[in-house]
mmCIF file of C-alpha atoms in Angstrom:
data_model
loop_
_atom_site.group_PDB
_atom_site.id
_atom_site.type_symbol
_atom_site.label_atom_id
_atom_site.label_comp_id
_atom_site.label_asym_id
_atom_site.label_seq_id
_atom_site.Cartn_x
_atom_site.Cartn_y
_atom_site.Cartn_z
ATOM 1 C CA UNK A 1 14.761 -39.617 17.287
ATOM 2 C CA UNK A 2 17.577 -39.551 14.976
ATOM 3 C CA UNK A 3 17.165 -38.302 11.067
ATOM 4 C CA UNK A 4 16.443 -40.866 8.429
ATOM 5 C CA UNK A 5 15.146 -43.587 11.108
ATOM 6 C CA UNK A 6 12.146 -45.425 11.268
ATOM 7 C CA UNK A 7 11.009 -47.129 14.960
ATOM 8 C CA UNK A 8 8.101 -49.538 15.852
ATOM 9 C CA UNK A 9 7.899 -49.752 19.988
ATOM 10 C CA UNK A 10 5.681 -50.716 22.449
ATOM 11 C CA UNK A 11 4.437 -49.596 26.005
ATOM 12 C CA UNK A 12 1.842 -51.136 28.727
ATOM 13 C CA UNK A 13 1.473 -50.368 32.117
ATOM 14 C CA UNK A 14 1.438 -53.937 33.032
ATOM 15 C CA UNK A 15 5.025 -53.680 32.720
ATOM 16 C CA UNK A 16 5.530 -51.199 35.852
ATOM 17 C CA UNK A 17 4.205 -51.076 39.242
ATOM 18 C CA UNK A 18 0.869 -50.400 39.849
ATOM 19 C CA UNK A 19 1.447 -47.399 41.714
ATOM 20 C CA UNK A 20 3.888 -45.989 38.613
ATOM 21 C CA UNK A 21 1.094 -46.241 36.228
ATOM 22 C CA UNK A 22 0.122 -42.935 35.906
ATOM 23 C CA UNK A 23 3.307 -41.432 36.561
ATOM 24 C CA UNK A 24 4.773 -43.611 33.699
ATOM 25 C CA UNK A 25 1.570 -43.302 30.992
ATOM 26 C CA UNK A 26 2.116 -39.179 31.710
ATOM 27 C CA UNK A 27 5.710 -39.395 30.995
ATOM 28 C CA UNK A 28 5.475 -41.228 27.389
ATOM 29 C CA UNK A 29 3.046 -39.924 26.553
ATOM 30 C CA UNK A 30 3.934 -36.521 27.086
ATOM 31 C CA UNK A 31 6.797 -37.171 25.214
ATOM 32 C CA UNK A 32 5.169 -38.691 22.181
ATOM 33 C CA UNK A 33 2.581 -35.560 22.045
ATOM 34 C CA UNK A 34 3.337 -32.371 23.641
ATOM 35 C CA UNK A 35 3.480 -30.802 27.173
ATOM 36 C CA UNK A 36 -0.022 -31.752 28.624
ATOM 37 C CA UNK A 37 -1.992 -31.844 32.027
ATOM 38 C CA UNK A 38 -3.265 -35.631 32.538
ATOM 39 C CA UNK A 39 -6.392 -35.829 34.689
ATOM 40 C CA UNK A 40 -6.605 -39.495 35.450
ATOM 41 C CA UNK A 41 -10.335 -40.998 36.381
ATOM 42 C CA UNK A 42 -9.265 -43.299 38.461
ATOM 43 C CA UNK A 43 -5.410 -43.301 38.982
ATOM 44 C CA UNK A 44 -5.194 -46.162 41.444
ATOM 45 C CA UNK A 45 -6.461 -49.050 38.743
ATOM 46 C CA UNK A 46 -5.563 -47.546 35.248
ATOM 47 C CA UNK A 47 -4.230 -49.258 32.328
ATOM 48 C CA UNK A 48 -3.157 -48.698 29.430
ATOM 49 C CA UNK A 49 -0.909 -49.247 26.141
ATOM 50 C CA UNK A 50 0.410 -47.990 22.850
ATOM 51 C CA UNK A 51 1.967 -49.178 19.925
ATOM 52 C CA UNK A 52 4.178 -46.218 18.170
ATOM 53 C CA UNK A 53 5.723 -46.043 14.845
ATOM 54 C CA UNK A 54 6.920 -43.159 13.138
ATOM 55 C CA UNK A 55 10.236 -41.708 11.706
ATOM 56 C CA UNK A 56 11.217 -37.750 12.233
ATOM 57 C CA UNK A 57 8.464 -36.221 10.148
ATOM 58 C CA UNK A 58 5.619 -38.282 10.696
ATOM 59 C CA UNK A 59 4.484 -40.781 13.794
ATOM 60 C CA UNK A 60 1.209 -42.982 14.401
ATOM 61 C CA UNK A 61 0.060 -44.111 17.793
ATOM 62 C CA UNK A 62 -2.775 -46.831 18.211
ATOM 63 C CA UNK A 63 -3.795 -46.695 22.172
ATOM 64 C CA UNK A 64 -5.950 -48.228 24.453
ATOM 65 C CA UNK A 65 -6.611 -46.850 27.945
ATOM 66 C CA UNK A 66 -8.638 -46.104 31.073
ATOM 67 C CA UNK A 67 -10.915 -43.562 31.180
ATOM 68 C CA UNK A 68 -8.715 -39.875 31.097
ATOM 69 C CA UNK A 69 -9.062 -36.222 29.915
ATOM 70 C CA UNK A 70 -6.101 -34.250 28.281
ATOM 71 C CA UNK A 71 -5.292 -30.784 28.503
ATOM 72 C CA UNK A 72 -3.385 -28.509 26.793
ATOM 73 C CA UNK A 73 -3.972 -24.934 28.711
ATOM 74 C CA UNK A 74 -3.078 -21.777 27.569
ATOM 75 C CA UNK A 75 0.104 -21.815 30.103
ATOM 76 C CA UNK A 76 1.179 -24.525 28.519
ATOM 77 C CA UNK A 77 1.031 -23.323 25.157
ATOM 78 C CA UNK A 78 2.397 -20.465 25.876
ATOM 79 C CA UNK A 79 5.394 -21.748 28.086
ATOM 80 C CA UNK A 80 5.730 -25.164 25.363
ATOM 81 C CA UNK A 81 5.035 -23.643 21.766
ATOM 82 C CA UNK A 82 4.403 -26.369 20.067
ATOM 83 C CA UNK A 83 2.781 -25.675 16.366
ATOM 84 C CA UNK A 84 2.377 -29.226 14.705
ATOM 85 C CA UNK A 85 -1.067 -31.178 14.345
ATOM 86 C CA UNK A 86 -2.795 -34.194 15.331
ATOM 87 C CA UNK A 87 -5.237 -36.114 13.363
ATOM 88 C CA UNK A 88 -7.646 -38.213 15.722
ATOM 89 C CA UNK A 89 -9.637 -41.061 14.706
ATOM 90 C CA UNK A 90 -11.586 -43.658 17.048
ATOM 91 C CA UNK A 91 -11.308 -47.275 16.402
ATOM 92 C CA UNK A 92 -13.536 -48.162 19.381
ATOM 93 C CA UNK A 93 -15.739 -46.057 21.841
ATOM 94 C CA UNK A 94 -15.636 -42.104 21.925
ATOM 95 C CA UNK A 95 -13.710 -39.172 21.653
ATOM 96 C CA UNK A 96 -14.364 -36.003 22.788
ATOM 97 C CA UNK A 97 -12.686 -32.983 21.476
ATOM 98 C CA UNK A 98 -13.051 -29.490 22.502
ATOM 99 C CA UNK A 99 -11.104 -26.696 21.026
ATOM 100 C CA UNK A 100 -11.885 -22.988 19.500
ATOM 101 C CA UNK A 101 -14.977 -23.139 21.851
ATOM 102 C CA UNK A 102 -16.326 -25.580 19.255
ATOM 103 C CA UNK A 103 -16.610 -29.301 20.342
ATOM 104 C CA UNK A 104 -16.446 -32.638 18.105
ATOM 105 C CA UNK A 105 -17.745 -36.002 19.100
ATOM 106 C CA UNK A 106 -15.705 -38.469 17.530
ATOM 107 C CA UNK A 107 -17.028 -42.437 17.099
ATOM 108 C CA UNK A 108 -15.353 -44.636 14.875
ATOM 109 C CA UNK A 109 -15.745 -43.164 10.946
ATOM 110 C CA UNK A 110 -15.201 -40.131 12.531
ATOM 111 C CA UNK A 111 -11.832 -38.205 12.430
ATOM 112 C CA UNK A 112 -10.642 -34.644 13.201
ATOM 113 C CA UNK A 113 -7.233 -32.408 12.230
ATOM 114 C CA UNK A 114 -6.605 -30.527 15.472
ATOM 115 C CA UNK A 115 -3.645 -27.903 15.977
ATOM 116 C CA UNK A 116 -1.297 -28.496 19.017
ATOM 117 C CA UNK A 117 -0.800 -24.352 19.105
ATOM 118 C CA UNK A 118 -4.042 -23.591 20.830
ATOM 119 C CA UNK A 119 -5.639 -24.818 24.025
ATOM 120 C CA UNK A 120 -7.257 -28.147 24.123
ATOM 121 C CA UNK A 121 -9.259 -30.368 26.194
ATOM 122 C CA UNK A 122 -9.605 -34.632 25.267
ATOM 123 C CA UNK A 123 -11.573 -36.979 26.943
ATOM 124 C CA UNK A 124 -12.287 -40.664 26.267
ATOM 125 C CA UNK A 125 -14.040 -43.328 28.067
ATOM 126 C CA UNK A 126 -12.948 -46.645 29.155
ATOM 127 C CA UNK A 127 -13.737 -48.671 26.536
ATOM 128 C CA UNK A 128 -11.336 -46.131 23.377
ATOM 129 C CA UNK A 129 -9.271 -47.496 21.112
ATOM 130 C CA UNK A 130 -7.667 -44.979 18.295
ATOM 131 C CA UNK A 131 -5.226 -43.690 16.393
ATOM 132 C CA UNK A 132 -3.153 -40.197 16.824
ATOM 133 C CA UNK A 133 -1.488 -39.103 13.805
ATOM 134 C CA UNK A 134 0.991 -36.579 14.124
ATOM 135 C CA UNK A 135 1.842 -33.745 11.372
ATOM 136 C CA UNK A 136 4.185 -31.544 11.393
ATOM 137 C CA UNK A 137 2.716 -28.052 10.612
ATOM 138 C CA UNK A 138 4.548 -26.898 7.652
ATOM 139 C CA UNK A 139 2.564 -29.969 5.842
ATOM 140 C CA UNK A 140 -0.621 -28.276 6.744
ATOM 141 C CA UNK A 141 -0.028 -24.727 7.201
ATOM 142 C CA UNK A 142 0.833 -24.219 3.400
ATOM 143 C CA UNK A 143 -1.623 -26.682 1.512
ATOM 144 C CA UNK A 144 -4.689 -25.613 4.301
ATOM 145 C CA UNK A 145 -3.463 -22.129 3.816
ATOM 146 C CA UNK A 146 -4.708 -21.600 7.773
ATOM 147 C CA UNK A 147 -3.578 -21.880 10.742
ATOM 148 C CA UNK A 148 -6.285 -24.048 13.023
ATOM 149 C CA UNK A 149 -8.297 -26.348 10.854
ATOM 150 C CA UNK A 150 -11.475 -26.546 12.273
ATOM 151 C CA UNK A 151 -11.595 -29.419 15.180
ATOM 152 C CA UNK A 152 -14.627 -30.356 13.591
ATOM 153 C CA UNK A 153 -15.394 -34.279 12.798
ATOM 154 C CA UNK A 154 -14.577 -35.403 9.126
ATOM 155 C CA UNK A 155 -16.173 -38.480 7.687
ATOM 156 C CA UNK A 156 -14.425 -41.422 7.195
ATOM 157 C CA UNK A 157 -16.841 -43.637 6.159
ATOM 158 C CA UNK A 158 -17.333 -42.722 2.749
ATOM 159 C CA UNK A 159 -15.282 -41.764 -0.506
ATOM 160 C CA UNK A 160 -11.916 -39.964 0.231
ATOM 161 C CA UNK A 161 -12.893 -40.388 3.974
ATOM 162 C CA UNK A 162 -12.965 -44.028 3.837
ATOM 163 C CA UNK A 163 -9.636 -43.949 1.641
ATOM 164 C CA UNK A 164 -7.976 -41.882 4.706
ATOM 165 C CA UNK A 165 -9.643 -44.308 6.779
ATOM 166 C CA UNK A 166 -7.819 -47.613 5.091
ATOM 167 C CA UNK A 167 -4.664 -46.076 4.451
ATOM 168 C CA UNK A 168 -3.987 -45.110 8.171
ATOM 169 C CA UNK A 169 -5.315 -49.071 9.363
ATOM 170 C CA UNK A 170 -3.216 -49.924 7.117
ATOM 171 C CA UNK A 171 -0.027 -48.306 7.967
ATOM 172 C CA UNK A 172 -0.717 -49.587 11.436
ATOM 173 C CA UNK A 173 -1.278 -52.859 11.031
ATOM 174 C CA UNK A 174 1.984 -53.313 8.346
ATOM 175 C CA UNK A 175 3.965 -51.600 10.961
ATOM 176 C CA UNK A 176 6.876 -53.989 11.111
ATOM 177 C CA UNK A 177 7.204 -54.758 7.395
ATOM 178 C CA UNK A 178 8.020 -50.645 6.503
ATOM 179 C CA UNK A 179 11.215 -48.800 5.900
ATOM 180 C CA UNK A 180 11.473 -45.075 6.304
ATOM 181 C CA UNK A 181 11.080 -44.187 2.785
ATOM 182 C CA UNK A 182 7.766 -46.171 3.156
ATOM 183 C CA UNK A 183 6.463 -44.905 6.026
ATOM 184 C CA UNK A 184 7.000 -41.530 5.358
ATOM 185 C CA UNK A 185 5.740 -41.844 1.533
ATOM 186 C CA UNK A 186 2.669 -43.515 2.450
ATOM 187 C CA UNK A 187 2.244 -40.890 5.111
ATOM 188 C CA UNK A 188 3.220 -37.831 2.543
ATOM 189 C CA UNK A 189 -0.549 -39.479 0.741
ATOM 190 C CA UNK A 190 -2.164 -40.072 3.920
ATOM 191 C CA UNK A 191 -2.088 -35.873 4.453
ATOM 192 C CA UNK A 192 -2.316 -34.939 0.801
ATOM 193 C CA UNK A 193 -5.665 -36.502 0.943
ATOM 194 C CA UNK A 194 -6.289 -34.891 4.482
ATOM 195 C CA UNK A 195 -5.920 -32.016 3.673
ATOM 196 C CA UNK A 196 -8.023 -32.365 0.509
ATOM 197 C CA UNK A 197 -10.859 -33.721 2.636
ATOM 198 C CA UNK A 198 -10.653 -31.043 4.911
ATOM 199 C CA UNK A 199 -10.660 -28.260 2.564
ATOM 200 C CA UNK A 200 -14.138 -30.492 0.853
ATOM 201 C CA UNK A 201 -15.869 -30.438 3.981
ATOM 202 C CA UNK A 202 -14.750 -26.533 4.398
ATOM 203 C CA UNK A 203 -15.962 -25.206 0.878
ATOM 204 C CA UNK A 204 -19.722 -27.443 0.922
ATOM 205 C CA UNK A 205 -19.853 -24.963 -2.878
ATOM 206 C CA UNK A 206 -16.838 -25.918 -4.283
ATOM 207 C CA UNK A 207 -16.753 -26.999 -7.868
ATOM 208 C CA UNK A 208 -16.735 -31.365 -8.581
ATOM 209 C CA UNK A 209 -15.090 -29.671 -11.487
ATOM 210 C CA UNK A 210 -12.188 -27.648 -9.716
ATOM 211 C CA UNK A 211 -11.352 -30.985 -7.251
ATOM 212 C CA UNK A 212 -11.286 -33.120 -10.193
ATOM 213 C CA UNK A 213 -8.833 -30.702 -11.604
ATOM 214 C CA UNK A 214 -6.599 -30.862 -8.255
ATOM 215 C CA UNK A 215 -6.531 -34.572 -8.059
ATOM 216 C CA UNK A 216 -5.515 -35.182 -11.632
ATOM 217 C CA UNK A 217 -2.672 -32.337 -11.632
ATOM 218 C CA UNK A 218 -1.401 -33.920 -8.515
ATOM 219 C CA UNK A 219 -0.977 -36.923 -9.983
ATOM 220 C CA UNK A 220 0.682 -35.391 -13.011
ATOM 221 C CA UNK A 221 3.317 -33.306 -10.899
ATOM 222 C CA UNK A 222 4.028 -36.690 -9.333
ATOM 223 C CA UNK A 223 4.589 -38.825 -12.027
ATOM 224 C CA UNK A 224 6.805 -36.048 -14.006
ATOM 225 C CA UNK A 225 8.451 -34.009 -11.027
ATOM 226 C CA UNK A 226 12.186 -35.404 -12.339
ATOM 227 C CA UNK A 227 11.648 -33.082 -15.966
ATOM 228 C CA UNK A 228 13.088 -29.938 -15.442
ATOM 229 C CA UNK A 229 10.348 -28.946 -18.438
ATOM 230 C CA UNK A 230 7.567 -29.246 -16.255
ATOM 231 C CA UNK A 231 5.636 -25.638 -15.509
ATOM 232 C CA UNK A 232 2.013 -24.822 -15.526
ATOM 233 C CA UNK A 233 1.749 -24.540 -18.384
ATOM 234 C CA UNK A 234 2.935 -28.104 -20.101
ATOM 235 C CA UNK A 235 0.777 -29.665 -17.807
ATOM 236 C CA UNK A 236 -2.558 -27.504 -18.889
ATOM 237 C CA UNK A 237 -1.080 -28.720 -22.311
ATOM 238 C CA UNK A 238 -0.744 -31.994 -21.653
ATOM 239 C CA UNK A 239 -3.545 -32.454 -19.557
ATOM 240 C CA UNK A 240 -6.188 -30.664 -22.030
ATOM 241 C CA UNK A 241 -7.152 -27.912 -19.239
ATOM 242 C CA UNK A 242 -6.453 -24.318 -19.817
ATOM 243 C CA UNK A 243 -3.611 -22.446 -17.306
ATOM 244 C CA UNK A 244 -6.255 -20.699 -15.461
ATOM 245 C CA UNK A 245 -7.857 -23.877 -14.953
ATOM 246 C CA UNK A 246 -5.168 -25.490 -13.284
ATOM 247 C CA UNK A 247 -3.982 -22.040 -11.007
ATOM 248 C CA UNK A 248 -7.907 -21.829 -9.500
ATOM 249 C CA UNK A 249 -8.026 -25.333 -8.222
ATOM 250 C CA UNK A 250 -4.772 -25.098 -6.841
ATOM 251 C CA UNK A 251 -5.708 -22.191 -5.585
ATOM 252 C CA UNK A 252 -8.789 -23.339 -4.070
ATOM 253 C CA UNK A 253 -6.301 -25.238 -1.840
ATOM 254 C CA UNK A 254 -3.481 -23.217 -0.969
ATOM 255 C CA UNK A 255 -0.898 -23.438 -3.465
ATOM 256 C CA UNK A 256 0.334 -23.071 -7.421
ATOM 257 C CA UNK A 257 1.255 -24.508 -9.793
ATOM 258 C CA UNK A 258 5.344 -23.739 -9.159
ATOM 259 C CA UNK A 259 4.532 -24.642 -5.454
ATOM 260 C CA UNK A 260 3.295 -27.971 -6.410
ATOM 261 C CA UNK A 261 6.022 -28.546 -8.331
ATOM 262 C CA UNK A 262 8.509 -28.111 -6.259
ATOM 263 C CA UNK A 263 7.145 -29.794 -3.145
ATOM 264 C CA UNK A 264 7.106 -32.809 -5.407
ATOM 265 C CA UNK A 265 10.559 -32.473 -6.388
ATOM 266 C CA UNK A 266 12.158 -32.049 -2.847
ATOM 267 C CA UNK A 267 9.895 -34.927 -1.770
ATOM 268 C CA UNK A 268 11.447 -36.945 -4.599
ATOM 269 C CA UNK A 269 14.854 -35.860 -3.145
ATOM 270 C CA UNK A 270 14.590 -36.455 0.380
ATOM 271 C CA UNK A 271 13.152 -39.829 -0.327
ATOM 272 C CA UNK A 272 16.313 -40.806 -2.558
ATOM 273 C CA UNK A 273 18.781 -39.451 0.134
ATOM 274 C CA UNK A 274 17.186 -42.225 1.859
ATOM 275 C CA UNK A 275 17.671 -44.344 -0.586
ATOM 276 C CA UNK A 276 20.384 -47.216 0.132
ATOM 277 C CA UNK A 277 20.630 -47.947 -4.050
ATOM 278 C CA UNK A 278 20.979 -44.283 -4.950
ATOM 279 C CA UNK A 279 24.051 -43.505 -2.153
ATOM 280 C CA UNK A 280 26.329 -43.168 -5.425
ATOM 281 C CA UNK A 281 24.228 -40.251 -6.806
ATOM 282 C CA UNK A 282 26.018 -36.837 -5.513
ATOM 283 C CA UNK A 283 24.060 -33.847 -4.619
ATOM 284 C CA UNK A 284 24.451 -32.276 -8.030
ATOM 285 C CA UNK A 285 23.522 -35.283 -9.618
ATOM 286 C CA UNK A 286 20.096 -35.415 -7.291
ATOM 287 C CA UNK A 287 19.743 -32.093 -8.032
ATOM 288 C CA UNK A 288 19.596 -32.492 -11.938
ATOM 289 C CA UNK A 289 17.714 -35.967 -11.505
ATOM 290 C CA UNK A 290 15.030 -34.254 -9.980
ATOM 291 C CA UNK A 291 14.589 -31.340 -11.985
ATOM 292 C CA UNK A 292 16.773 -28.660 -9.917
ATOM 293 C CA UNK A 293 18.300 -26.324 -12.375
ATOM 294 C CA UNK A 294 21.590 -26.385 -10.333
ATOM 295 C CA UNK A 295 22.713 -28.434 -6.551
ATOM 296 C CA UNK A 296 22.960 -24.683 -5.087
ATOM 297 C CA UNK A 297 19.210 -24.031 -6.219
ATOM 298 C CA UNK A 298 18.065 -27.362 -4.333
ATOM 299 C CA UNK A 299 20.217 -27.172 -1.202
ATOM 300 C CA UNK A 300 18.763 -23.455 -0.762
ATOM 301 C CA UNK A 301 14.929 -24.918 -1.382
ATOM 302 C CA UNK A 302 15.968 -28.567 0.853
ATOM 303 C CA UNK A 303 16.691 -26.279 3.308
ATOM 304 C CA UNK A 304 14.063 -23.932 3.701
ATOM 305 C CA UNK A 305 11.739 -26.792 3.751
ATOM 306 C CA UNK A 306 13.216 -29.683 5.704
ATOM 307 C CA UNK A 307 15.756 -27.234 8.396
ATOM 308 C CA UNK A 308 18.641 -29.474 7.091
ATOM 309 C CA UNK A 309 20.783 -29.606 4.119
ATOM 310 C CA UNK A 310 20.676 -32.482 1.152
ATOM 311 C CA UNK A 311 24.141 -33.185 2.614
ATOM 312 C CA UNK A 312 22.893 -33.061 6.303
ATOM 313 C CA UNK A 313 19.779 -35.806 6.038
ATOM 314 C CA UNK A 314 21.845 -38.296 3.496
ATOM 315 C CA UNK A 315 24.500 -38.833 6.569
ATOM 316 C CA UNK A 316 21.482 -38.676 9.603
ATOM 317 C CA UNK A 317 20.190 -41.730 7.426
ATOM 318 C CA UNK A 318 22.932 -43.576 7.877
#
């Protein structure tokens, strides 16, 4: 989809001839997700519907359909590389995900983060309704400091998991009342929380104190990203912790104070580039107002992060 656009659209097999329903479903799901093989339990009576909302960065699909198996084979992985991620969350029924010699059986209240860069099988029964949240590889590989998060169930019924669950359902419910900037901003926070949830689940010995430090540091960076004097040392002084504590807390999730500050500043610039109220600001103005030393420093970091220059993103958002 064009850069900077937010779309909401629905598709249903009831709109086409029964003989064409499986082809219709395969075509649309394949274009929204990734090339896969589709194995229908009963092609002659298949029914399905989906509502998709998203931008060029994130996508959330609310779907329900009859029994089906989706398969991404080793051949498809080689021929059609795709390193992005999906977060699966059933709202009704059961999903079975098989990947990396593991099997996750997901029911409402459980979710799994999976990679499209490895073969998988995804099966569900006829009563399924669920969410598929699409996440670019760069949003996962950096924070988690690994390429393939385990395809195991994450508890979304309590604590941080319940917050993630609620945010995804709210994002879906308010689909028609969101702008591009709002959708991406909420999605950014969901991914940040998902990474914390996945890392916490993978580290049963993680110190509760360091998790608290990490959360407070992230909040502080978000609130003060535009301050050109923001550093790991200034954060430590403001929050009352040692720089070493902050470094250890962020190291556990694969980042550093410097990288976290840069990431939040880039997100701030991206949101302002898409904001009509900021159209009067030059790229140099945006750089200085977002904590960067110069327009060239911003442009270099921005293109490395998002694949386009600030100017290109601004023009694409119009």
